[in-house]
Amino acid sequence: MEPRTIIEPFRIKSVEAVRFTTREERAAALRAAGYNLFRLRAEDVLIDLLTDSGTGAMSAAQWGAVMQGDESYAGSRSFYRFEAVVKELTGLRHVIPTHQGRAAERILFHCALKAGDIVPNNNHFDTTRANIETEDAEARDLVIPEGRVPALLHPFKGNVDLGALERLLSTEGPRVPLVMVTITNNSGGGQPVSLENLRGVRALCDRYRKPLFLDACRFAENAWFIHTREAGMGDRSPRDIAREVFALCDGCTMSAKKDGMANIGGFLALNDDALAERARNLLILTEGFPTYGGLAGYDLEAVARGLEEVTDPHYLRYRARSIEYVVDKLVAADVPVLRPAGGHAIYLDARGLWPHIPPLEYPGVALADALYLEAGVRSVEIGSLMFGMRPDGVEVPAAMELVRLAIPRRVYTQSHMDYVAEAVLSVAKGKPPRRGYRITEAPKVLRHFTARLEPLEG
Ligand code: F0G
């Protein structure tokens, strides 16, 4: 037969119970958490879609590799295995392990930026933006206009606006030390960047002599979308596509907590010898010796194995389908959702659902909190709470008010996804809140992680 059902391409060897709570318990937990889902105890969550980062299930082969970890401080065998896999995949010369993606970002930006610089990207994610702003540089988002309209269909909504990038490079080129592209574009809905667009960015980088860095956290999901959506790519394997994508760049930052299929880890990889030396020296100061970079030998083994598993077409087909499955159900019920389905998450359009709540009353927070209260599902706001505070302390609404339901890798089954869809429908079809929230306390930088809020409706 030609199967229509796309199954989970694994069997389950070990399980972890989830904990059910009552609505009253969830209401109390929300109050205690200052209505910020980051502040909940994970035990009070039934289905945790806060993030796909570090929350995946490792394979039996990865756990087996963990036992092979070489914990030598310097020159560990596990490092050389990790380095070989990253080099085979990326073709980049220097491989610098870090404890997670943001450490790679901090080291790269601290070594490569100076005050007043501009770093273009399709969309910077929160930590990337913060690590640039910490250097008194500017993180500038240049995604194509289609990438800012949730309901609009386009196969590569993560693409960089090449015209805007060229204008920036021709007018303010001296202030741009490097160009970044995030694959897939997390803050823009987990949307992919096409190979054609990446070639266009490369050509501009060549013309203006700028290094191109990828924020490569979800490179395999991006390769899958190129494989399925881009003309002429259907016959090429996701790994082959991923290798071509990496061949276009001069370096990358990577959080191995996503497409590294590990619970911790990351790396900075690059070709520039002098920059690599500066990065390694900074690494020693804050992360560790260059052959472990803040990780245990067994973590390096898990990441090495994960980077091999993640480009399996059966895995990627199931991964993309499990997200599209929920999006299809929501679209069929007219729930405003970012389309097409992204690579790692479902993004609800809170502005579209509850347009009466102004952006600076955080409609995304209202929706995420309602979903938790209704069904114990934890999501995350990607809107004006996360991105509304400029470095100069002025609050401006974010481009979109989204609620992200990020799907951990290989953790939840189809019935969990049915439950999630049912929960969203119940909230979306129920009585909307009249008002949103106000912030009662928040730090200046990355406020969404720890802010406390209160509902304006009483
Ligand atoms: N870049 C992107 C595009 C990311 O999505 C993340 C993390 C990072 C960099 C930083 O990596 O967490 O290993 O330090 N995103 C997670 C998320 C936290 O929930 O989307 P990290």
CSV table of N, CA, C and O in Angstrom, one decimal, residues 152-159 191-194 225 229-230 340:
chain,number,residue,atom,x,y,z
A,152,LEU,N,-0.9,35.0,5.8
A,152,LEU,CA,-0.5,35.0,4.4
A,152,LEU,C,0.3,33.7,4.0
A,152,LEU,O,1.2,33.4,4.8
A,153,LEU,N,-0.1,33.1,2.9
A,153,LEU,CA,0.6,31.8,2.6
A,153,LEU,C,1.8,32.2,1.7
A,153,LEU,O,1.7,32.9,0.7
A,154,HIS,N,3.0,31.6,2.0
A,154,HIS,CA,4.2,31.8,1.2
A,154,HIS,C,5.1,30.6,1.6
A,154,HIS,O,5.2,30.4,2.8
A,155,PRO,N,5.7,29.9,0.7
A,155,PRO,CA,6.5,28.7,1.1
A,155,PRO,C,7.8,29.1,1.9
A,155,PRO,O,8.2,28.2,2.7
A,156,PHE,N,8.3,30.3,1.8
A,156,PHE,CA,9.5,30.6,2.5
A,156,PHE,C,9.4,31.9,3.2
A,156,PHE,O,10.1,32.9,2.9
A,157,LYS,N,8.5,32.0,4.2
A,157,LYS,CA,8.3,33.2,4.9
A,157,LYS,C,9.5,33.7,5.8
A,157,LYS,O,9.4,34.8,6.3
A,158,GLY,N,10.5,32.8,5.9
A,158,GLY,CA,11.7,33.2,6.6
A,158,GLY,C,12.7,34.0,5.8
A,158,GLY,O,13.8,34.4,6.3
A,159,ASN,N,12.5,34.1,4.5
A,159,ASN,CA,13.4,34.7,3.6
A,159,ASN,C,13.8,36.1,4.0
A,159,ASN,O,13.0,36.9,4.5
A,191,GLN,N,9.5,29.6,10.2
A,191,GLN,CA,9.3,29.6,8.8
A,191,GLN,C,10.7,29.4,8.1
A,191,GLN,O,11.7,30.0,8.6
A,192,PRO,N,10.8,28.6,7.0
A,192,PRO,CA,12.1,28.3,6.4
A,192,PRO,C,12.6,29.5,5.5
A,192,PRO,O,11.9,30.4,5.1
A,193,VAL,N,13.9,29.3,5.2
A,193,VAL,CA,14.6,30.2,4.3
A,193,VAL,C,15.0,29.3,3.1
A,193,VAL,O,15.5,28.2,3.3
A,194,SER,N,14.7,29.8,1.9
A,194,SER,CA,15.0,28.9,0.7
A,194,SER,C,16.4,28.9,0.4
A,194,SER,O,17.2,29.9,0.7
A,225,PHE,N,12.1,21.6,4.6
A,225,PHE,CA,11.2,22.5,3.8
A,225,PHE,C,11.8,22.8,2.5
A,225,PHE,O,11.0,22.9,1.5
A,229,ARG,N,9.5,21.9,-0.6
A,229,ARG,CA,8.9,23.0,-1.2
A,229,ARG,C,9.6,23.7,-2.3
A,229,ARG,O,9.0,24.5,-3.1
A,230,GLU,N,10.9,23.5,-2.4
A,230,GLU,CA,11.7,24.3,-3.4
A,230,GLU,C,11.8,23.5,-4.7
A,230,GLU,O,12.2,22.3,-4.7
A,340,PRO,N,2.1,29.2,6.4
A,340,PRO,CA,1.8,27.8,6.6
A,340,PRO,C,2.5,27.3,7.9
A,340,PRO,O,3.2,28.0,8.6
